[in-house]
């Protein structure tokens, strides 16, 4: 694969830590020091479909292709208010494409899961151009009376267009069923035949367990892909990590013994946007000219499942 274009879109409404302290028992100092987050963008008047459409259009334009050129759309999304049809099919109509579409739920690691699937399609020549779109609204999973989860998340969409190339040097996906540390249950319609009326829950998270699992799984994924690519950590130019908590990023940085400047972040402004966090970061860095031609990028993410993904990519600059 090769990344040919990138795009992203954030809601217009910015929410500061002080705004949250207006209705939650929290404060800017706690949120900033424990997470690194100062603001997040939260959907108000727009919808996730609006954001996803904008991110997709930006990615397609920067790749210099038309929507008709796409052979496949993969949309990474944990949940949105359409249970069916798939979000990818709604965006397909908005951008004017006519290729097959599928949604996948790889939680916050969804972008890396999607990259691996796309690589198989490109390698076997089943597709020449693929849109990966990560569109997430995790702020709608939270209990907004609960300070330990609602302060963490923001909404957003990030997208890339992929074409053929040999830029993927190594990739690793993992999953291990550990539902209890992080889950969200949606209400389904009752039927006359159901006897077990299970209660649904807004997002439930054991923050300390997720923190520990995130650091240890990301470190082991990073070691794995470095070995697979026959590279040392100092040969990586940028570690683009899932933006969940600045302290998680710092713990991973310490593990690989690399300088802070190799760990660009935007969690300060956007919070945790789930699977959209890495493609939003890539889009920003690329548009601002921070990713030189030939840079080696290491991506790593983790999320509910517990799922993880990491990969190493060679970067080629994009003209916007
Ligand atoms: O994409 C994956 C999504 N999830 C994650 O990545 C989450 C990973 N985990 C984390 O980021 C951290 O565990 C949190 C930021 C969620 C919590 O930080 P922590 O350092 O693990 O704090 P804690 O849960 O151990 O809580 C410490 C204290 C507690 O008070 P006591 O028991 O010490 O009196 C909490 O009640 O902080 C309290 N607390 C808060 N105080 C002010 C929890 N949330 C807040 C808050 N404001 N928002």
mmCIF file with all atom_site columns, C-alpha atoms in Angstrom, residues 116-311:
data_model
loop_
_atom_site.group_PDB
_atom_site.id
_atom_site.type_symbol
_atom_site.label_atom_id
_atom_site.label_alt_id
_atom_site.label_comp_id
_atom_site.label_asym_id
_atom_site.label_entity_id
_atom_site.label_seq_id
_atom_site.pdbx_PDB_ins_code
_atom_site.Cartn_x
_atom_site.Cartn_y
_atom_site.Cartn_z
_atom_site.occupancy
_atom_site.B_iso_or_equiv
_atom_site.pdbx_formal_charge
_atom_site.auth_seq_id
_atom_site.auth_comp_id
_atom_site.auth_asym_id
_atom_site.auth_atom_id
_atom_site.pdbx_PDB_model_num
ATOM 1   C CA . UNK A 1 116 ? -4.383  -4.686  7.135  1.00 0.00 ? 116 UNK A CA 1
ATOM 2   C CA . UNK A 1 117 ? -7.608  -5.590  5.294  1.00 0.00 ? 117 UNK A CA 1
ATOM 3   C CA . UNK A 1 118 ? -6.887  -2.953  2.630  1.00 0.00 ? 118 UNK A CA 1
ATOM 4   C CA . UNK A 1 119 ? -3.365  -4.315  2.170  1.00 0.00 ? 119 UNK A CA 1
ATOM 5   C CA . UNK A 1 120 ? -4.820  -7.756  1.302  1.00 0.00 ? 120 UNK A CA 1
ATOM 6   C CA . UNK A 1 121 ? -7.147  -6.250  -1.325 1.00 0.00 ? 121 UNK A CA 1
ATOM 7   C CA . UNK A 1 122 ? -4.327  -4.186  -2.867 1.00 0.00 ? 122 UNK A CA 1
ATOM 8   C CA . UNK A 1 123 ? -1.808  -7.035  -2.809 1.00 0.00 ? 123 UNK A CA 1
ATOM 9   C CA . UNK A 1 124 ? -4.183  -9.425  -4.569 1.00 0.00 ? 124 UNK A CA 1
ATOM 10  C CA . UNK A 1 125 ? -5.175  -6.693  -7.048 1.00 0.00 ? 125 UNK A CA 1
ATOM 11  C CA . UNK A 1 126 ? -8.828  -6.871  -5.975 1.00 0.00 ? 126 UNK A CA 1
ATOM 12  C CA . UNK A 1 127 ? -8.734  -3.090  -5.554 1.00 0.00 ? 127 UNK A CA 1
ATOM 13  C CA . UNK A 1 128 ? -6.556  -0.265  -6.848 1.00 0.00 ? 128 UNK A CA 1
ATOM 14  C CA . UNK A 1 129 ? -7.888  2.593   -4.716 1.00 0.00 ? 129 UNK A CA 1
ATOM 15  C CA . UNK A 1 130 ? -9.365  2.165   -1.224 1.00 0.00 ? 130 UNK A CA 1
ATOM 16  C CA . UNK A 1 131 ? -10.864 4.745   1.126  1.00 0.00 ? 131 UNK A CA 1
ATOM 17  C CA . UNK A 1 132 ? -10.408 4.081   4.832  1.00 0.00 ? 132 UNK A CA 1
ATOM 18  C CA . UNK A 1 133 ? -12.645 6.293   6.864  1.00 0.00 ? 133 UNK A CA 1
ATOM 19  C CA . UNK A 1 134 ? -12.598 6.344   10.674 1.00 0.00 ? 134 UNK A CA 1
ATOM 20  C CA . UNK A 1 135 ? -15.640 8.186   12.033 1.00 0.00 ? 135 UNK A CA 1
ATOM 21  C CA . UNK A 1 136 ? -16.402 8.134   15.725 1.00 0.00 ? 136 UNK A CA 1
ATOM 22  C CA . UNK A 1 137 ? -18.728 9.795   18.225 1.00 0.00 ? 137 UNK A CA 1
ATOM 23  C CA . UNK A 1 138 ? -17.665 8.239   21.558 1.00 0.00 ? 138 UNK A CA 1
ATOM 24  C CA . UNK A 1 139 ? -19.081 11.219  23.486 1.00 0.00 ? 139 UNK A CA 1
ATOM 25  C CA . UNK A 1 140 ? -22.493 9.611   22.859 1.00 0.00 ? 140 UNK A CA 1
ATOM 26  C CA . UNK A 1 141 ? -21.531 6.396   24.688 1.00 0.00 ? 141 UNK A CA 1
ATOM 27  C CA . UNK A 1 142 ? -20.733 8.147   27.967 1.00 0.00 ? 142 UNK A CA 1
ATOM 28  C CA . UNK A 1 143 ? -22.756 8.770   31.072 1.00 0.00 ? 143 UNK A CA 1
ATOM 29  C CA . UNK A 1 144 ? -22.337 12.547  31.359 1.00 0.00 ? 144 UNK A CA 1
ATOM 30  C CA . UNK A 1 145 ? -22.867 12.417  35.139 1.00 0.00 ? 145 UNK A CA 1
ATOM 31  C CA . UNK A 1 146 ? -19.769 10.196  35.376 1.00 0.00 ? 146 UNK A CA 1
ATOM 32  C CA . UNK A 1 147 ? -16.524 12.203  35.547 1.00 0.00 ? 147 UNK A CA 1
ATOM 33  C CA . UNK A 1 148 ? -14.056 9.361   35.020 1.00 0.00 ? 148 UNK A CA 1
ATOM 34  C CA . UNK A 1 149 ? -15.127 8.567   31.444 1.00 0.00 ? 149 UNK A CA 1
ATOM 35  C CA . UNK A 1 150 ? -16.882 11.605  29.950 1.00 0.00 ? 150 UNK A CA 1
ATOM 36  C CA . UNK A 1 151 ? -13.820 13.874  30.286 1.00 0.00 ? 151 UNK A CA 1
ATOM 37  C CA . UNK A 1 152 ? -11.723 11.608  28.055 1.00 0.00 ? 152 UNK A CA 1
ATOM 38  C CA . UNK A 1 153 ? -13.509 11.579  24.728 1.00 0.00 ? 153 UNK A CA 1
ATOM 39  C CA . UNK A 1 154 ? -14.062 13.772  21.682 1.00 0.00 ? 154 UNK A CA 1
ATOM 40  C CA . UNK A 1 155 ? -15.766 13.218  18.314 1.00 0.00 ? 155 UNK A CA 1
ATOM 41  C CA . UNK A 1 156 ? -14.053 13.310  14.928 1.00 0.00 ? 156 UNK A CA 1
ATOM 42  C CA . UNK A 1 157 ? -13.346 11.705  11.578 1.00 0.00 ? 157 UNK A CA 1
ATOM 43  C CA . UNK A 1 158 ? -10.090 10.903  9.793  1.00 0.00 ? 158 UNK A CA 1
ATOM 44  C CA . UNK A 1 159 ? -9.597  9.338   6.377  1.00 0.00 ? 159 UNK A CA 1
ATOM 45  C CA . UNK A 1 160 ? -6.908  8.094   4.008  1.00 0.00 ? 160 UNK A CA 1
ATOM 46  C CA . UNK A 1 161 ? -6.954  6.990   0.375  1.00 0.00 ? 161 UNK A CA 1
ATOM 47  C CA . UNK A 1 162 ? -4.682  4.043   -0.343 1.00 0.00 ? 162 UNK A CA 1
ATOM 48  C CA . UNK A 1 163 ? -3.208  2.855   -3.616 1.00 0.00 ? 163 UNK A CA 1
ATOM 49  C CA . UNK A 1 164 ? -0.724  0.135   -4.501 1.00 0.00 ? 164 UNK A CA 1
ATOM 50  C CA . UNK A 1 165 ? 2.825   0.365   -3.131 1.00 0.00 ? 165 UNK A CA 1
ATOM 51  C CA . UNK A 1 166 ? 5.291   -1.353  -0.857 1.00 0.00 ? 166 UNK A CA 1
ATOM 52  C CA . UNK A 1 167 ? 5.237   1.103   2.039  1.00 0.00 ? 167 UNK A CA 1
ATOM 53  C CA . UNK A 1 168 ? 3.888   -1.283  4.691  1.00 0.00 ? 168 UNK A CA 1
ATOM 54  C CA . UNK A 1 169 ? 6.950   -2.824  6.337  1.00 0.00 ? 169 UNK A CA 1
ATOM 55  C CA . UNK A 1 170 ? 5.291   -4.784  9.165  1.00 0.00 ? 170 UNK A CA 1
ATOM 56  C CA . UNK A 1 171 ? 1.908   -5.108  10.841 1.00 0.00 ? 171 UNK A CA 1
ATOM 57  C CA . UNK A 1 172 ? 0.485   -6.889  13.870 1.00 0.00 ? 172 UNK A CA 1
ATOM 58  C CA . UNK A 1 173 ? -3.119  -7.244  15.041 1.00 0.00 ? 173 UNK A CA 1
ATOM 59  C CA . UNK A 1 174 ? -4.180  -8.893  18.303 1.00 0.00 ? 174 UNK A CA 1
ATOM 60  C CA . UNK A 1 175 ? -7.432  -9.523  20.167 1.00 0.00 ? 175 UNK A CA 1
ATOM 61  C CA . UNK A 1 176 ? -8.127  -11.125 23.526 1.00 0.00 ? 176 UNK A CA 1
ATOM 62  C CA . UNK A 1 177 ? -11.640 -11.270 24.902 1.00 0.00 ? 177 UNK A CA 1
ATOM 63  C CA . UNK A 1 178 ? -11.698 -9.021  27.988 1.00 0.00 ? 178 UNK A CA 1
ATOM 64  C CA . UNK A 1 179 ? -15.122 -7.452  27.852 1.00 0.00 ? 179 UNK A CA 1
ATOM 65  C CA . UNK A 1 180 ? -15.323 -6.342  31.465 1.00 0.00 ? 180 UNK A CA 1
ATOM 66  C CA . UNK A 1 181 ? -12.590 -3.633  31.355 1.00 0.00 ? 181 UNK A CA 1
ATOM 67  C CA . UNK A 1 182 ? -14.297 -1.479  28.700 1.00 0.00 ? 182 UNK A CA 1
ATOM 68  C CA . UNK A 1 183 ? -17.771 -1.850  27.218 1.00 0.00 ? 183 UNK A CA 1
ATOM 69  C CA . UNK A 1 184 ? -20.904 -0.005  26.139 1.00 0.00 ? 184 UNK A CA 1
ATOM 70  C CA . UNK A 1 185 ? -24.299 -1.633  25.597 1.00 0.00 ? 185 UNK A CA 1
ATOM 71  C CA . UNK A 1 186 ? -26.946 -0.222  23.292 1.00 0.00 ? 186 UNK A CA 1
ATOM 72  C CA . UNK A 1 187 ? -30.652 -0.793  23.809 1.00 0.00 ? 187 UNK A CA 1
ATOM 73  C CA . UNK A 1 188 ? -32.307 -3.159  21.329 1.00 0.00 ? 188 UNK A CA 1
ATOM 74  C CA . UNK A 1 189 ? -36.061 -3.492  20.673 1.00 0.00 ? 189 UNK A CA 1
ATOM 75  C CA . UNK A 1 190 ? -37.939 -5.865  23.001 1.00 0.00 ? 190 UNK A CA 1
ATOM 76  C CA . UNK A 1 191 ? -39.510 -9.005  21.474 1.00 0.00 ? 191 UNK A CA 1
ATOM 77  C CA . UNK A 1 192 ? -42.384 -11.084 22.876 1.00 0.00 ? 192 UNK A CA 1
ATOM 78  C CA . UNK A 1 193 ? -40.012 -14.071 23.060 1.00 0.00 ? 193 UNK A CA 1
ATOM 79  C CA . UNK A 1 194 ? -37.213 -12.615 25.145 1.00 0.00 ? 194 UNK A CA 1
ATOM 80  C CA . UNK A 1 195 ? -37.226 -13.563 28.826 1.00 0.00 ? 195 UNK A CA 1
ATOM 81  C CA . UNK A 1 196 ? -33.880 -12.151 29.765 1.00 0.00 ? 196 UNK A CA 1
ATOM 82  C CA . UNK A 1 197 ? -34.379 -8.376  29.788 1.00 0.00 ? 197 UNK A CA 1
ATOM 83  C CA . UNK A 1 198 ? -30.760 -7.418  30.283 1.00 0.00 ? 198 UNK A CA 1
ATOM 84  C CA . UNK A 1 199 ? -30.147 -3.836  31.404 1.00 0.00 ? 199 UNK A CA 1
ATOM 85  C CA . UNK A 1 200 ? -28.017 -1.740  29.051 1.00 0.00 ? 200 UNK A CA 1
ATOM 86  C CA . UNK A 1 201 ? -25.183 0.442   30.300 1.00 0.00 ? 201 UNK A CA 1
ATOM 87  C CA . UNK A 1 202 ? -23.443 3.601   29.117 1.00 0.00 ? 202 UNK A CA 1
ATOM 88  C CA . UNK A 1 203 ? -19.675 3.243   28.728 1.00 0.00 ? 203 UNK A CA 1
ATOM 89  C CA . UNK A 1 204 ? -18.186 1.209   31.587 1.00 0.00 ? 204 UNK A CA 1
ATOM 90  C CA . UNK A 1 205 ? -14.436 1.438   32.014 1.00 0.00 ? 205 UNK A CA 1
ATOM 91  C CA . UNK A 1 206 ? -11.879 0.284   34.536 1.00 0.00 ? 206 UNK A CA 1
ATOM 92  C CA . UNK A 1 207 ? -9.427  3.086   33.759 1.00 0.00 ? 207 UNK A CA 1
ATOM 93  C CA . UNK A 1 208 ? -6.473  1.676   35.671 1.00 0.00 ? 208 UNK A CA 1
ATOM 94  C CA . UNK A 1 209 ? -6.751  -1.768  34.015 1.00 0.00 ? 209 UNK A CA 1
ATOM 95  C CA . UNK A 1 210 ? -7.136  -0.209  30.554 1.00 0.00 ? 210 UNK A CA 1
ATOM 96  C CA . UNK A 1 211 ? -4.104  1.994   31.245 1.00 0.00 ? 211 UNK A CA 1
ATOM 97  C CA . UNK A 1 212 ? -1.944  -0.995  32.241 1.00 0.00 ? 212 UNK A CA 1
ATOM 98  C CA . UNK A 1 213 ? -3.126  -3.158  29.328 1.00 0.00 ? 213 UNK A CA 1
ATOM 99  C CA . UNK A 1 214 ? -2.626  -0.272  26.883 1.00 0.00 ? 214 UNK A CA 1
ATOM 100 C CA . UNK A 1 215 ? 0.991   0.310   27.879 1.00 0.00 ? 215 UNK A CA 1
ATOM 101 C CA . UNK A 1 216 ? 2.010   -3.363  28.006 1.00 0.00 ? 216 UNK A CA 1
ATOM 102 C CA . UNK A 1 217 ? 0.222   -4.350  24.760 1.00 0.00 ? 217 UNK A CA 1
ATOM 103 C CA . UNK A 1 218 ? 1.487   -1.338  22.793 1.00 0.00 ? 218 UNK A CA 1
ATOM 104 C CA . UNK A 1 219 ? 5.060   -1.941  23.989 1.00 0.00 ? 219 UNK A CA 1
ATOM 105 C CA . UNK A 1 220 ? 4.913   -5.592  22.962 1.00 0.00 ? 220 UNK A CA 1
ATOM 106 C CA . UNK A 1 221 ? 3.298   -4.744  19.574 1.00 0.00 ? 221 UNK A CA 1
ATOM 107 C CA . UNK A 1 222 ? 5.982   -2.126  18.925 1.00 0.00 ? 222 UNK A CA 1
ATOM 108 C CA . UNK A 1 223 ? 8.771   -4.580  19.770 1.00 0.00 ? 223 UNK A CA 1
ATOM 109 C CA . UNK A 1 224 ? 7.099   -7.139  17.478 1.00 0.00 ? 224 UNK A CA 1
ATOM 110 C CA . UNK A 1 225 ? 6.758   -4.890  14.401 1.00 0.00 ? 225 UNK A CA 1
ATOM 111 C CA . UNK A 1 226 ? 10.290  -3.494  14.844 1.00 0.00 ? 226 UNK A CA 1
ATOM 112 C CA . UNK A 1 227 ? 11.642  -7.062  14.853 1.00 0.00 ? 227 UNK A CA 1
ATOM 113 C CA . UNK A 1 228 ? 9.447   -8.021  11.883 1.00 0.00 ? 228 UNK A CA 1
ATOM 114 C CA . UNK A 1 229 ? 10.741  -5.013  9.890  1.00 0.00 ? 229 UNK A CA 1
ATOM 115 C CA . UNK A 1 230 ? 14.298  -5.687  11.076 1.00 0.00 ? 230 UNK A CA 1
ATOM 116 C CA . UNK A 1 231 ? 14.531  -2.154  12.463 1.00 0.00 ? 231 UNK A CA 1
ATOM 117 C CA . UNK A 1 232 ? 15.684  -0.510  15.697 1.00 0.00 ? 232 UNK A CA 1
ATOM 118 C CA . UNK A 1 233 ? 13.529  2.080   17.472 1.00 0.00 ? 233 UNK A CA 1
ATOM 119 C CA . UNK A 1 234 ? 15.998  4.862   16.600 1.00 0.00 ? 234 UNK A CA 1
ATOM 120 C CA . UNK A 1 235 ? 15.314  4.204   12.886 1.00 0.00 ? 235 UNK A CA 1
ATOM 121 C CA . UNK A 1 236 ? 11.671  5.268   13.402 1.00 0.00 ? 236 UNK A CA 1
ATOM 122 C CA . UNK A 1 237 ? 11.129  8.988   12.707 1.00 0.00 ? 237 UNK A CA 1
ATOM 123 C CA . UNK A 1 238 ? 7.653   9.299   14.244 1.00 0.00 ? 238 UNK A CA 1
ATOM 124 C CA . UNK A 1 239 ? 5.633   7.156   16.638 1.00 0.00 ? 239 UNK A CA 1
ATOM 125 C CA . UNK A 1 240 ? 1.989   7.973   15.875 1.00 0.00 ? 240 UNK A CA 1
ATOM 126 C CA . UNK A 1 241 ? 0.142   6.504   18.830 1.00 0.00 ? 241 UNK A CA 1
ATOM 127 C CA . UNK A 1 242 ? -3.549  6.269   19.663 1.00 0.00 ? 242 UNK A CA 1
ATOM 128 C CA . UNK A 1 243 ? -4.359  9.501   21.468 1.00 0.00 ? 243 UNK A CA 1
ATOM 129 C CA . UNK A 1 244 ? -5.963  8.150   24.665 1.00 0.00 ? 244 UNK A CA 1
ATOM 130 C CA . UNK A 1 245 ? -3.875  9.590   27.485 1.00 0.00 ? 245 UNK A CA 1
ATOM 131 C CA . UNK A 1 246 ? -0.624  11.592  27.411 1.00 0.00 ? 246 UNK A CA 1
ATOM 132 C CA . UNK A 1 247 ? 0.679   9.457   30.291 1.00 0.00 ? 247 UNK A CA 1
ATOM 133 C CA . UNK A 1 248 ? 0.156   6.284   28.200 1.00 0.00 ? 248 UNK A CA 1
ATOM 134 C CA . UNK A 1 249 ? 2.103   7.907   25.334 1.00 0.00 ? 249 UNK A CA 1
ATOM 135 C CA . UNK A 1 250 ? 4.854   8.907   27.758 1.00 0.00 ? 250 UNK A CA 1
ATOM 136 C CA . UNK A 1 251 ? 5.101   5.371   29.215 1.00 0.00 ? 251 UNK A CA 1
ATOM 137 C CA . UNK A 1 252 ? 5.464   3.920   25.697 1.00 0.00 ? 252 UNK A CA 1
ATOM 138 C CA . UNK A 1 253 ? 8.053   6.591   24.842 1.00 0.00 ? 253 UNK A CA 1
ATOM 139 C CA . UNK A 1 254 ? 10.085  5.600   27.888 1.00 0.00 ? 254 UNK A CA 1
ATOM 140 C CA . UNK A 1 255 ? 9.945   1.934   26.793 1.00 0.00 ? 255 UNK A CA 1
ATOM 141 C CA . UNK A 1 256 ? 11.447  2.685   23.363 1.00 0.00 ? 256 UNK A CA 1
ATOM 142 C CA . UNK A 1 257 ? 13.962  5.268   24.715 1.00 0.00 ? 257 UNK A CA 1
ATOM 143 C CA . UNK A 1 258 ? 13.208  7.839   22.021 1.00 0.00 ? 258 UNK A CA 1
ATOM 144 C CA . UNK A 1 259 ? 12.920  11.659  22.279 1.00 0.00 ? 259 UNK A CA 1
ATOM 145 C CA . UNK A 1 260 ? 9.592   13.451  22.818 1.00 0.00 ? 260 UNK A CA 1
ATOM 146 C CA . UNK A 1 261 ? 9.827   15.156  19.414 1.00 0.00 ? 261 UNK A CA 1
ATOM 147 C CA . UNK A 1 262 ? 9.252   11.754  17.762 1.00 0.00 ? 262 UNK A CA 1
ATOM 148 C CA . UNK A 1 263 ? 5.839   11.478  19.495 1.00 0.00 ? 263 UNK A CA 1
ATOM 149 C CA . UNK A 1 264 ? 3.652   14.190  17.963 1.00 0.00 ? 264 UNK A CA 1
ATOM 150 C CA . UNK A 1 265 ? 0.252   14.485  19.643 1.00 0.00 ? 265 UNK A CA 1
ATOM 151 C CA . UNK A 1 266 ? -3.021  16.369  19.414 1.00 0.00 ? 266 UNK A CA 1
ATOM 152 C CA . UNK A 1 267 ? -4.777  14.831  22.429 1.00 0.00 ? 267 UNK A CA 1
ATOM 153 C CA . UNK A 1 268 ? -4.435  18.251  24.099 1.00 0.00 ? 268 UNK A CA 1
ATOM 154 C CA . UNK A 1 269 ? -6.996  19.644  21.606 1.00 0.00 ? 269 UNK A CA 1
ATOM 155 C CA . UNK A 1 270 ? -9.160  16.651  20.658 1.00 0.00 ? 270 UNK A CA 1
ATOM 156 C CA . UNK A 1 271 ? -9.168  14.124  23.533 1.00 0.00 ? 271 UNK A CA 1
ATOM 157 C CA . UNK A 1 272 ? -9.658  10.472  22.594 1.00 0.00 ? 272 UNK A CA 1
ATOM 158 C CA . UNK A 1 273 ? -11.487 10.239  19.253 1.00 0.00 ? 273 UNK A CA 1
ATOM 159 C CA . UNK A 1 274 ? -11.280 6.416   19.206 1.00 0.00 ? 274 UNK A CA 1
ATOM 160 C CA . UNK A 1 275 ? -10.189 4.941   15.846 1.00 0.00 ? 275 UNK A CA 1
ATOM 161 C CA . UNK A 1 276 ? -10.188 8.411   14.249 1.00 0.00 ? 276 UNK A CA 1
ATOM 162 C CA . UNK A 1 277 ? -7.301  9.603   16.439 1.00 0.00 ? 277 UNK A CA 1
ATOM 163 C CA . UNK A 1 278 ? -4.387  8.282   14.329 1.00 0.00 ? 278 UNK A CA 1
ATOM 164 C CA . UNK A 1 279 ? -5.752  9.298   10.880 1.00 0.00 ? 279 UNK A CA 1
ATOM 165 C CA . UNK A 1 280 ? -6.630  12.783  12.223 1.00 0.00 ? 280 UNK A CA 1
ATOM 166 C CA . UNK A 1 281 ? -3.062  13.097  13.547 1.00 0.00 ? 281 UNK A CA 1
ATOM 167 C CA . UNK A 1 282 ? -1.586  11.910  10.233 1.00 0.00 ? 282 UNK A CA 1
ATOM 168 C CA . UNK A 1 283 ? -3.748  14.383  8.283  1.00 0.00 ? 283 UNK A CA 1
ATOM 169 C CA . UNK A 1 284 ? -2.706  17.322  10.480 1.00 0.00 ? 284 UNK A CA 1
ATOM 170 C CA . UNK A 1 285 ? 0.999   16.476  10.423 1.00 0.00 ? 285 UNK A CA 1
ATOM 171 C CA . UNK A 1 286 ? 0.984   15.888  6.678  1.00 0.00 ? 286 UNK A CA 1
ATOM 172 C CA . UNK A 1 287 ? -0.905  19.108  5.837  1.00 0.00 ? 287 UNK A CA 1
ATOM 173 C CA . UNK A 1 288 ? 1.399   21.137  8.099  1.00 0.00 ? 288 UNK A CA 1
ATOM 174 C CA . UNK A 1 289 ? 4.463   19.669  6.326  1.00 0.00 ? 289 UNK A CA 1
ATOM 175 C CA . UNK A 1 290 ? 5.782   17.836  9.399  1.00 0.00 ? 290 UNK A CA 1
ATOM 176 C CA . UNK A 1 291 ? 6.228   14.451  7.692  1.00 0.00 ? 291 UNK A CA 1
ATOM 177 C CA . UNK A 1 292 ? 9.290   14.575  5.397  1.00 0.00 ? 292 UNK A CA 1
ATOM 178 C CA . UNK A 1 293 ? 9.541   12.328  2.338  1.00 0.00 ? 293 UNK A CA 1
ATOM 179 C CA . UNK A 1 294 ? 10.720  8.842   3.280  1.00 0.00 ? 294 UNK A CA 1
ATOM 180 C CA . UNK A 1 295 ? 9.952   9.160   7.020  1.00 0.00 ? 295 UNK A CA 1
ATOM 181 C CA . UNK A 1 296 ? 9.479   5.871   8.833  1.00 0.00 ? 296 UNK A CA 1
ATOM 182 C CA . UNK A 1 297 ? 6.206   5.925   10.810 1.00 0.00 ? 297 UNK A CA 1
ATOM 183 C CA . UNK A 1 298 ? 5.259   3.500   13.559 1.00 0.00 ? 298 UNK A CA 1
ATOM 184 C CA . UNK A 1 299 ? 1.519   3.414   14.361 1.00 0.00 ? 299 UNK A CA 1
ATOM 185 C CA . UNK A 1 300 ? 0.147   1.722   17.482 1.00 0.00 ? 300 UNK A CA 1
ATOM 186 C CA . UNK A 1 301 ? -3.359  1.590   18.967 1.00 0.00 ? 301 UNK A CA 1
ATOM 187 C CA . UNK A 1 302 ? -5.425  -0.367  21.512 1.00 0.00 ? 302 UNK A CA 1
ATOM 188 C CA . UNK A 1 303 ? -9.049  -0.481  22.509 1.00 0.00 ? 303 UNK A CA 1
ATOM 189 C CA . UNK A 1 304 ? -12.118 -2.306  23.805 1.00 0.00 ? 304 UNK A CA 1
ATOM 190 C CA . UNK A 1 305 ? -12.045 -6.013  23.135 1.00 0.00 ? 305 UNK A CA 1
ATOM 191 C CA . UNK A 1 306 ? -9.189  -5.927  24.123 1.00 0.00 ? 306 UNK A CA 1
ATOM 192 C CA . UNK A 1 307 ? -7.818  -5.325  20.608 1.00 0.00 ? 307 UNK A CA 1
ATOM 193 C CA . UNK A 1 308 ? -4.495  -3.907  19.512 1.00 0.00 ? 308 UNK A CA 1
ATOM 194 C CA . UNK A 1 309 ? -2.735  -3.093  16.267 1.00 0.00 ? 309 UNK A CA 1
ATOM 195 C CA . UNK A 1 310 ? 0.642   -1.711  15.234 1.00 0.00 ? 310 UNK A CA 1
ATOM 196 C CA . UNK A 1 311 ? 2.440   -1.236  11.947 1.00 0.00 ? 311 UNK A CA 1
#
